[in-house]
XYZ file of C-alpha atoms in Angstrom:
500
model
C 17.630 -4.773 -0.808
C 14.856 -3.185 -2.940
C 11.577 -4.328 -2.479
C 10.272 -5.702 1.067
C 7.454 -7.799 2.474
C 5.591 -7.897 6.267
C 5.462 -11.703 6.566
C 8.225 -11.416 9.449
C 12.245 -11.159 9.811
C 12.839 -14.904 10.160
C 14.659 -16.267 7.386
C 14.254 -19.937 6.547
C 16.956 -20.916 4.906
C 17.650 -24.243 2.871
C 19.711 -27.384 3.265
C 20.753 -30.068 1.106
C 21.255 -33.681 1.289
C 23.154 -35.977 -0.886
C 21.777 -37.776 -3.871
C 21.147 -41.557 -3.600
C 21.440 -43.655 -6.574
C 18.972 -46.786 -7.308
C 18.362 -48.351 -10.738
C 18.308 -45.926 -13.412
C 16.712 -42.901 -11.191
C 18.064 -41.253 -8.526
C 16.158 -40.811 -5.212
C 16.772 -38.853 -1.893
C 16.263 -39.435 1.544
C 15.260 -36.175 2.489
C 14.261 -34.531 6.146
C 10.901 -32.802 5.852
C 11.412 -29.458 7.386
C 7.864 -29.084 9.277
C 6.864 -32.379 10.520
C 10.814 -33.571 11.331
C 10.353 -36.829 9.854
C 13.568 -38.663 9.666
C 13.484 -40.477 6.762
C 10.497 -39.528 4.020
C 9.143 -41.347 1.464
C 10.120 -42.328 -2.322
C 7.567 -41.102 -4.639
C 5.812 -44.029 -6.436
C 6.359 -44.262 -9.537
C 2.493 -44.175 -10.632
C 3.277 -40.535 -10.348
C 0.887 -40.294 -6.666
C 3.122 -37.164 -6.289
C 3.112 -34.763 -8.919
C 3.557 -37.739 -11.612
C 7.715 -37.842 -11.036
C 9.184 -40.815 -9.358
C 12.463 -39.095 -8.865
C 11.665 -36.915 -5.510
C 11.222 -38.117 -2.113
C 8.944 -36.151 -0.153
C 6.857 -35.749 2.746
C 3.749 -37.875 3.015
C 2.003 -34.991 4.743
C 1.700 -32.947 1.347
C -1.723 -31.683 0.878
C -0.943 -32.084 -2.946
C -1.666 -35.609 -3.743
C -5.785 -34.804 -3.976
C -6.221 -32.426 -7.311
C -9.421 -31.156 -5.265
C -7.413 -30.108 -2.080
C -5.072 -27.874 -4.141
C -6.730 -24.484 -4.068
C -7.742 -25.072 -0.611
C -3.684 -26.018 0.279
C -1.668 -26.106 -2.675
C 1.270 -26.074 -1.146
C 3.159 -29.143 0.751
C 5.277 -28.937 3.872
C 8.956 -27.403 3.241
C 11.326 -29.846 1.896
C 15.162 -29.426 2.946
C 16.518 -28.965 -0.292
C 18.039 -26.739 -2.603
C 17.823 -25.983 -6.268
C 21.747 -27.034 -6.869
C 20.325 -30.308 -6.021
C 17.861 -30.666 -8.688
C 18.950 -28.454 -11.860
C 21.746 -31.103 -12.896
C 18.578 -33.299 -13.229
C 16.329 -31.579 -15.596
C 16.965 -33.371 -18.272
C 15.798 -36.293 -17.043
C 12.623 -34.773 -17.150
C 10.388 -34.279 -19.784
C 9.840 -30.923 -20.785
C 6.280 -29.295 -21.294
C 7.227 -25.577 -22.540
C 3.812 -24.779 -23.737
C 1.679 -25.465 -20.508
C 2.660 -22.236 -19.373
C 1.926 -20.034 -22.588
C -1.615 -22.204 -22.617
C -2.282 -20.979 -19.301
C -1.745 -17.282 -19.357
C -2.907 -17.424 -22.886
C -6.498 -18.311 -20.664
C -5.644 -15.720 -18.614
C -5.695 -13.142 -21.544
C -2.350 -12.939 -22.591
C -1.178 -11.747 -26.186
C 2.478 -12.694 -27.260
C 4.398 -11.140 -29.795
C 6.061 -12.924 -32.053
C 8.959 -14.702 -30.901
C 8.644 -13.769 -27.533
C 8.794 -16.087 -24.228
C 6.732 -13.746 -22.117
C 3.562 -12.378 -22.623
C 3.415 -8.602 -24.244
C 0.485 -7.602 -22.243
C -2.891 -8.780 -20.708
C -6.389 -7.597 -21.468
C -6.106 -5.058 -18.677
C -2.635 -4.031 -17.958
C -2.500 -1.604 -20.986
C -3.496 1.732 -18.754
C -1.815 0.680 -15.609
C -1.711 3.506 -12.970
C 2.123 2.602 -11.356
C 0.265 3.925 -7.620
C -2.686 1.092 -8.378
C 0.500 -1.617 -8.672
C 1.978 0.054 -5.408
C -1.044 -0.889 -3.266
C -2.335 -4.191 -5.080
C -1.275 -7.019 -6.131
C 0.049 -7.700 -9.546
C 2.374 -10.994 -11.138
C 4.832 -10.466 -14.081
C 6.765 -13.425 -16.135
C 10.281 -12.627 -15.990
C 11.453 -15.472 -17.416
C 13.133 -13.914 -20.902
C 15.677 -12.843 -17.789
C 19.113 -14.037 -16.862
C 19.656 -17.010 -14.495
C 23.467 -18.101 -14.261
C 24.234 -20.690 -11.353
C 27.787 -20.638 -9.951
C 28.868 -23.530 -8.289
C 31.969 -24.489 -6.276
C 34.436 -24.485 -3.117
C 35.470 -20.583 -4.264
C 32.123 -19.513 -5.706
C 31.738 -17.176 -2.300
C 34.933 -15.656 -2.910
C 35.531 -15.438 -6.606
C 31.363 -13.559 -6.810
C 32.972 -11.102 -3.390
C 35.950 -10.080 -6.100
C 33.836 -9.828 -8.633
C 31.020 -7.901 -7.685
C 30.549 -4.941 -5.666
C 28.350 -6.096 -2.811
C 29.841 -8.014 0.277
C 29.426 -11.852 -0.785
C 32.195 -13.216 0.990
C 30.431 -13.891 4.687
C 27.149 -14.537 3.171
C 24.820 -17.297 4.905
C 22.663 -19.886 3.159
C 19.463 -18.508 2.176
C 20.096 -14.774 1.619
C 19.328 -12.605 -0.879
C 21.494 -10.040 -2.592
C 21.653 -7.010 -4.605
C 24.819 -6.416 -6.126
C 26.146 -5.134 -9.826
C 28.640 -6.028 -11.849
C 31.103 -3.254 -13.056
C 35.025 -3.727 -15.344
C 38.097 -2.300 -13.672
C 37.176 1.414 -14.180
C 33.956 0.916 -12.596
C 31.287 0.937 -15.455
C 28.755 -0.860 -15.205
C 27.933 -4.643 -17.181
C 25.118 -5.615 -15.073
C 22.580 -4.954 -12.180
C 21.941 -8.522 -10.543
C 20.355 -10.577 -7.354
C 22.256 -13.534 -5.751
C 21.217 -16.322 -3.857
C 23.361 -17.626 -1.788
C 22.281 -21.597 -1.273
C 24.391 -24.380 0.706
C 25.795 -25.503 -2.960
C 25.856 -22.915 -5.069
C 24.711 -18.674 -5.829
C 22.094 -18.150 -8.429
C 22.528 -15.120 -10.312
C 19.235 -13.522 -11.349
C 20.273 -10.565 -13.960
C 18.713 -8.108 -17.054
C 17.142 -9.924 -20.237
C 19.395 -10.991 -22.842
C 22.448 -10.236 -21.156
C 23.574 -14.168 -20.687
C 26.944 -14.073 -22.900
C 28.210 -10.855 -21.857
C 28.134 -12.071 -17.935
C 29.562 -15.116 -18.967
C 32.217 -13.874 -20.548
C 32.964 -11.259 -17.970
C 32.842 -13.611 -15.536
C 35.014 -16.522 -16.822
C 37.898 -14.229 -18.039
C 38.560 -13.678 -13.936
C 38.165 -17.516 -13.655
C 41.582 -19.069 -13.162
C 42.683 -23.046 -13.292
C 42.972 -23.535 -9.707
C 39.783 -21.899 -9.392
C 37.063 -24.274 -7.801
C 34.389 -22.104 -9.657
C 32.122 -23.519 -12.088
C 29.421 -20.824 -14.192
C 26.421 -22.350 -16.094
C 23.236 -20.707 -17.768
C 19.699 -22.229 -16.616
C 17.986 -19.282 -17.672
C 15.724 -22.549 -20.207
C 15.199 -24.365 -17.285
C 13.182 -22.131 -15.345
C 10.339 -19.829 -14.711
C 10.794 -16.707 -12.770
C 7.404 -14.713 -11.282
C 7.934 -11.152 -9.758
C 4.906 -10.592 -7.386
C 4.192 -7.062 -6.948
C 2.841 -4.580 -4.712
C 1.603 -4.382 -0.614
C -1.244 -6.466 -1.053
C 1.406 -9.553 -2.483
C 1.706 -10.349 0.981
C -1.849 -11.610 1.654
C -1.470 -13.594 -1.780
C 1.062 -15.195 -0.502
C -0.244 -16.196 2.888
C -3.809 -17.078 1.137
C -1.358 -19.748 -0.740
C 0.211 -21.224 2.021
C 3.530 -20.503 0.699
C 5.278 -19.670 3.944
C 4.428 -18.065 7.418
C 8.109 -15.791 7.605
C 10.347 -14.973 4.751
C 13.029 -12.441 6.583
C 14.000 -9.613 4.634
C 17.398 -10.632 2.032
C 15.866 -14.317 2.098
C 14.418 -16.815 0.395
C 12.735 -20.101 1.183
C 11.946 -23.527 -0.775
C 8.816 -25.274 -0.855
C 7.706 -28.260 -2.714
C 5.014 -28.061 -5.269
C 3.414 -30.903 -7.005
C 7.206 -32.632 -6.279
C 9.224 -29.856 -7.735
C 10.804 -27.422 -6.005
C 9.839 -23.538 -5.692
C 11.924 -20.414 -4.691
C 10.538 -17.821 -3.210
C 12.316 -14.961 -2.357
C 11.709 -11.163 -0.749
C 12.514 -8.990 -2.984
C 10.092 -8.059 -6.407
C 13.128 -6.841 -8.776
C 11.869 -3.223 -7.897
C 11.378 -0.840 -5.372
C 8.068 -2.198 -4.614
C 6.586 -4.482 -1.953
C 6.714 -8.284 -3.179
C 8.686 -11.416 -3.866
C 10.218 -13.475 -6.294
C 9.261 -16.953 -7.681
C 11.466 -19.593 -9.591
C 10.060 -22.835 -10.754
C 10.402 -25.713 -13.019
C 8.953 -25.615 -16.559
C 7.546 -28.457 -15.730
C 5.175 -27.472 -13.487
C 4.905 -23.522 -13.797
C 2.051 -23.875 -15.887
C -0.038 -25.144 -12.798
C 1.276 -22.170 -10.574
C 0.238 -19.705 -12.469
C -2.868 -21.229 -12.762
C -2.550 -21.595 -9.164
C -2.092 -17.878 -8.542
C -4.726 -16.927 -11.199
C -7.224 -18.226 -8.956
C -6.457 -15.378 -6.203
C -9.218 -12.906 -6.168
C -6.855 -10.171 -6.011
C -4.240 -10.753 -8.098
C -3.869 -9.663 -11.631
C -1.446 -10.220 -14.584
C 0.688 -7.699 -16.159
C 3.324 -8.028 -19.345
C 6.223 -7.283 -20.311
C 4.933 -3.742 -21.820
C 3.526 -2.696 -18.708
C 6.502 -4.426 -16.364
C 8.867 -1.648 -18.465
C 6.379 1.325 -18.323
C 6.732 0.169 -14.091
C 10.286 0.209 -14.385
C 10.849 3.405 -15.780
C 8.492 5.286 -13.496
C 10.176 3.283 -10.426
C 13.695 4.532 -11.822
C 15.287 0.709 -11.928
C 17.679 1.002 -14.141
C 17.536 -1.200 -17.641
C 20.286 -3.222 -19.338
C 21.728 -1.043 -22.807
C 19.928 2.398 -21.151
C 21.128 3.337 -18.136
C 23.343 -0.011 -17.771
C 26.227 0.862 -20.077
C 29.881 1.704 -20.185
C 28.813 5.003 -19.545
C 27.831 5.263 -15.826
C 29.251 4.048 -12.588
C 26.899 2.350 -10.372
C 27.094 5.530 -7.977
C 25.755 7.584 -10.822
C 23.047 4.609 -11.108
C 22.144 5.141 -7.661
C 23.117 1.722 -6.594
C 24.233 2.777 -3.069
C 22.382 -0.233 -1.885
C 24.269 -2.600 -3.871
C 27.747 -1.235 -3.166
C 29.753 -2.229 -0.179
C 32.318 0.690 0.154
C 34.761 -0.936 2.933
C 34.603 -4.455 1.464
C 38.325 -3.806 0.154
C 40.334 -5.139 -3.446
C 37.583 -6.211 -6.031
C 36.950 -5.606 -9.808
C 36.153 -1.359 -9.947
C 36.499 -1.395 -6.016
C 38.934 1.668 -5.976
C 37.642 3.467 -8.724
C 34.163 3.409 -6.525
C 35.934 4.422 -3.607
C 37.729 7.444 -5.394
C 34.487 8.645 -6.677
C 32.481 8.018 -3.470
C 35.413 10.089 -1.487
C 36.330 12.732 -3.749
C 32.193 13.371 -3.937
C 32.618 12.993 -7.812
C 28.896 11.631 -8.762
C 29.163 13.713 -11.687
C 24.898 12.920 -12.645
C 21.948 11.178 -11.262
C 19.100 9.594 -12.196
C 15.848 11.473 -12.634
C 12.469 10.931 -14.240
C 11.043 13.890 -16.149
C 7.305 14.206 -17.235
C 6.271 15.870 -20.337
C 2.246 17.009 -21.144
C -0.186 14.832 -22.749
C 1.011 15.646 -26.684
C 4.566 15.462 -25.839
C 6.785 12.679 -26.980
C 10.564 12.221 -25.680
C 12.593 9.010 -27.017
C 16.098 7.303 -25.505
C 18.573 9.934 -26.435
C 17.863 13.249 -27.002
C 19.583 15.706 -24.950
C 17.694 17.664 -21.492
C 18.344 21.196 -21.889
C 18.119 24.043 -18.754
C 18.325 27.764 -19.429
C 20.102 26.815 -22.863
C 22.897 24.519 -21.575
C 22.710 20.544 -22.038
C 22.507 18.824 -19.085
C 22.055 15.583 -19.412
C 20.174 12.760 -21.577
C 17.055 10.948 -22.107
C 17.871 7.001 -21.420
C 14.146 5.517 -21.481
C 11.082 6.644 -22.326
C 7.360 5.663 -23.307
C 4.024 7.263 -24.051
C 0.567 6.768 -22.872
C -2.239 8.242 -24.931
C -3.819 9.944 -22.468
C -1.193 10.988 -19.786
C 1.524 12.382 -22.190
C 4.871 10.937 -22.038
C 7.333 9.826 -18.739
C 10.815 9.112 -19.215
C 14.575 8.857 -17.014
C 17.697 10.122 -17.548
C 21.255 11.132 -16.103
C 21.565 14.608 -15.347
C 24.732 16.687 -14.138
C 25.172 17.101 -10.373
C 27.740 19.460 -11.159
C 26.301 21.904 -13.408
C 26.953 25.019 -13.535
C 23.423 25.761 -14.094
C 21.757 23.737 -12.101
C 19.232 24.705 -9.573
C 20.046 26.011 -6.002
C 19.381 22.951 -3.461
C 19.432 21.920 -0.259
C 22.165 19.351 -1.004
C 19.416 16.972 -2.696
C 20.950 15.703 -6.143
C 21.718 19.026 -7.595
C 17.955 20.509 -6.823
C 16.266 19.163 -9.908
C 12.650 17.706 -8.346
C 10.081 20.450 -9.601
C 12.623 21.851 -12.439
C 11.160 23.025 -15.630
C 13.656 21.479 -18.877
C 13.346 20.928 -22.151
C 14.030 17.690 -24.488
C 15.790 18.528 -27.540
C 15.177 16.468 -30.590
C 18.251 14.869 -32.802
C 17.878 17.962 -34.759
C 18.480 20.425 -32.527
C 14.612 21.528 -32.492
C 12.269 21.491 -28.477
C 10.831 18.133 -28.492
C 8.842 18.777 -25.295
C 8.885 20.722 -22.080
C 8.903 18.655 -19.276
C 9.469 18.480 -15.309
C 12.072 16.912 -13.462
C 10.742 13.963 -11.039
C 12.371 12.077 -8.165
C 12.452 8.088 -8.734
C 11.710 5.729 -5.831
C 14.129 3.228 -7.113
C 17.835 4.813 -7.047
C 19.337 5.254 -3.939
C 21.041 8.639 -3.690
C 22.279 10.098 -0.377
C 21.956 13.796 1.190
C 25.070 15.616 -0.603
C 26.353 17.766 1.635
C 27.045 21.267 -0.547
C 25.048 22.910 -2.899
C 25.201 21.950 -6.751
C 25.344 25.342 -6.991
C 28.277 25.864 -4.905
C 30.432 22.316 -6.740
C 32.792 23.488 -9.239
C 33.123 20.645 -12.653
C 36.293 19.473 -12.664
C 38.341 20.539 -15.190
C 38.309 18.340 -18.584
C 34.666 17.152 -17.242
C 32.985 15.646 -19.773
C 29.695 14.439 -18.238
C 28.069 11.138 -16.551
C 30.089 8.333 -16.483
C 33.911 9.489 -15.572
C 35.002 6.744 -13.385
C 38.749 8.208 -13.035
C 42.124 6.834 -14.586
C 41.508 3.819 -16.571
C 45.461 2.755 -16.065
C 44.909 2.638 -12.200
C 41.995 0.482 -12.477
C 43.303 -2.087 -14.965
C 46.093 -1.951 -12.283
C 43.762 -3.057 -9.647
C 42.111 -5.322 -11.629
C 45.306 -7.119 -11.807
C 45.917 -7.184 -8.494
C 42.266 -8.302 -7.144
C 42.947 -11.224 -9.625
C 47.026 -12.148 -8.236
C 45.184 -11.867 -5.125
C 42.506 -14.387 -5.678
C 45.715 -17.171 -7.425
């Protein structure tokens, strides 16, 4: 997957126990995880634990004292799992403002309407290499969470995405996308895989078109059930090589293997965290309870080293990693090839939704465009859109952009492997790192020069001819030809038959 950490390749996985029922609140004999205890405690219900009388845990946690938290916030690992407690949430109270309050103290502005913060006081002139080699937190909550429960929820997600799901062990972590029968693409998404259920972790906003893409493949002898908890919890991308001493400075966890995630109990509440940082960055990935996320940002505000950043700055990051954005470079219009989302595509996993139209592209070497960040000078602006020109011939187009005052303007966009008029290479992409284009306005008039960048985040491997030497097809019409659309709606029949 994307994204890695240096705390170690053992994966601690996460186990579940069955729910016990007394009075009017339910309880659970759980097995704590680092001491062995057999049978742990019942929370009081004066709240000794985190003030919730509904979790058992271990009487070892170091977070009943408020004045031993920043010394050892974090209690000993719980065997539980998330599927366990989100049917429960609203039997809690809910406290949606503690959070705002807190990174509103931590300098925070909000526009209006907004779940996340906009930006912090210092985030606005963010050098991406400073966020490679510190350590930097995001709220990523205004993004998708779908949980998929039951017996078939490990097959139907293997047919219905184009990673290998099917096999997958408790506690791993995995990038996949979702594409229709000709192999566009709807979504790029993480799973994780726990003993009762897969959360799905996808792009902002993008809840009912999952859904519904989802639930048309879901059949009545299906044992699949699809919710959205993307209200019920907070989500925390930790960024950058120095996340890993954050997270050891916390006591979060001694080894979290690469493609893994852990649980941990804070304040009573469970906490994911997961390797991965939703870019091609160093880091991890937090989920946690409304209730309490307030308190762990707090929590992680009091690291010495570790800063905020908002949602202005997290999509500034994303365009100069090359991670490609829901409506820009997610669309109908590319293939997740063309994304370069080799890493998320298992090739031999056999019939799924857009699994031969992938396999017809991958074999026939028909990548018809790739993604590539261009740089413009300082009083240069490029927008979403306008067309990249090279020695007078389109080539491709602008999918995301931004400006900074001082540094002149850094966008992404698809452009044609198979140009005619594209640079001699090596076999790398077409040969368009170092190129000199231009960005041509709606109407027709040079927006800006610019120069052709390589991104860290797409995952493109060594062609083996020369753009130069590739021949378009004939009838080519560009990025995002993912082959006969009768054959695929053919196979997405068949991937579904195969599933009844």
């Amino acid at each position: 997957m994307r994204g890695s950490n240096a705390l170690g390749s053992g994966a601690s996985a996460t186990m579940a126990s069955p729910t016990l029922q007394r009075k009017d609140y339910p309880y659970r004999a759980w097995q704590c995880a680092t001491c062995q205890r057999g049978r742990v405690k019942r929370a009081s219900r004066a709240g000794n634990h985190g003030g919730d009388a509904r979790l058992a845990i271990c009487g070892r946690t170091a977070v009943k004292d408020q004045s031993m938290r920043k010394r050892l916030p974090f209690g000993h690992v719980i065997r539980a799992a998330l599927d366990d407690i989100v049917p429960e949430v609203d039997l809690w109270e809910e406290d949606a403002t503690a959070l705002k309050e807190a990174q509103i103290a931590s300098g925070a502005e909000f526009a209006e309407g907004d779940a996340v913060p906009l930006h912090f006081t210092r985030d606005k002139r963010l050098p991406y290499a400073k966020v490679r080699k510190g350590c930097f937190v995001c709220d990523v909550s205004n993004k998708c969470l779908l949980r998929v429960s039951g017996g078939d929820r490990l097959e139907f997600l293997h047919n219905q995405s184009t990673a290998s799901v099917r096999d997958a062990s408790e506690g791993a972590v995995i990038d996949t996308a979702f594409v229709n029968a000709q192999a566009r693409l709807i979504d790029l998404a993480t799973l994780y895989v726990q003993k009762n259920s897969i959360l799905i972790l996808a792009s902002p906003g993008n809840e009912s078109t999952l859904i519904s893409h989802l639930e048309k493949h879901v059949f009545f002898r299906d044992d699949v059930h699809i919710e959205d908890i993307s209200s019920e919890l907070s989500i925390f991308h930790l960024l950058g090589e120095k996340s890993v001493d954050a997270v050891r400075s916390l006591k979060m966890v001694d080894e979290l293997g690469q493609a893994s995630f852990s649980l941990l109990n804070f304040q009573g509440y469970p906490v994911i965290i997961a390797s991965g940082s939703g870019s091609s960055m160093d880091g991890f990935t937090l989920m946690v309870h409304k209730q309490v996320a307030g308190e762990l940002w707090e929590l992680l505000m009091a690291e010495e080293d570790l800063s905020p950043i908002g949602s202005e700055a997290w999509e500034r990051l994303r365009i100069m990693d090359g991670r490609p954005g829901i409506g820009a470079e997610i669309s109908s219009d590319y293939n997740p090839l063309e994304a370069g989302l080799y890493h998320c595509v298992d090739l031999e996993k056999g019939c799924s939704i857009g699994q031969e139209a992938i396999s017809k592209i991958s074999n026939r070497g028909a990548v018809r465009s790739r993604l590539w960040g261009l740089r413009a000078p300082d009083s240069s602006s490029i927008y979403p859109g306008q067309k990249i020109m090279f020695d007078g011939t389109a080539v491709g187009s602008i999918t995301s952009s931004f400006r900074h005052e001082h540094h002149g303007s850094f966008a992404m966009g698809y452009i044609k492997t198979r140009s005619k008029r594209a640079p001699a290479t090596s076999g790398d992409g077409g040969g368009w790192e170092g190129s000199e284009v231009s960005v041509i306005g709606s109407d027709g008039t040079e927006a800006a020069d610019a120069t052709v960048t390589k991104l860290s985040y797409p995952n493109y491997p060594i062609l083996e001819v020369d753009a130069q030497d590739s021949k378009p097809d004939a009838g080519d019409t560009g990025a995002g030809d993912s082959g006969d659309s009768t054959t695929a709606d053919a196979e997405e029949r068949r991937s579904d038959v195969q599933r009844k």
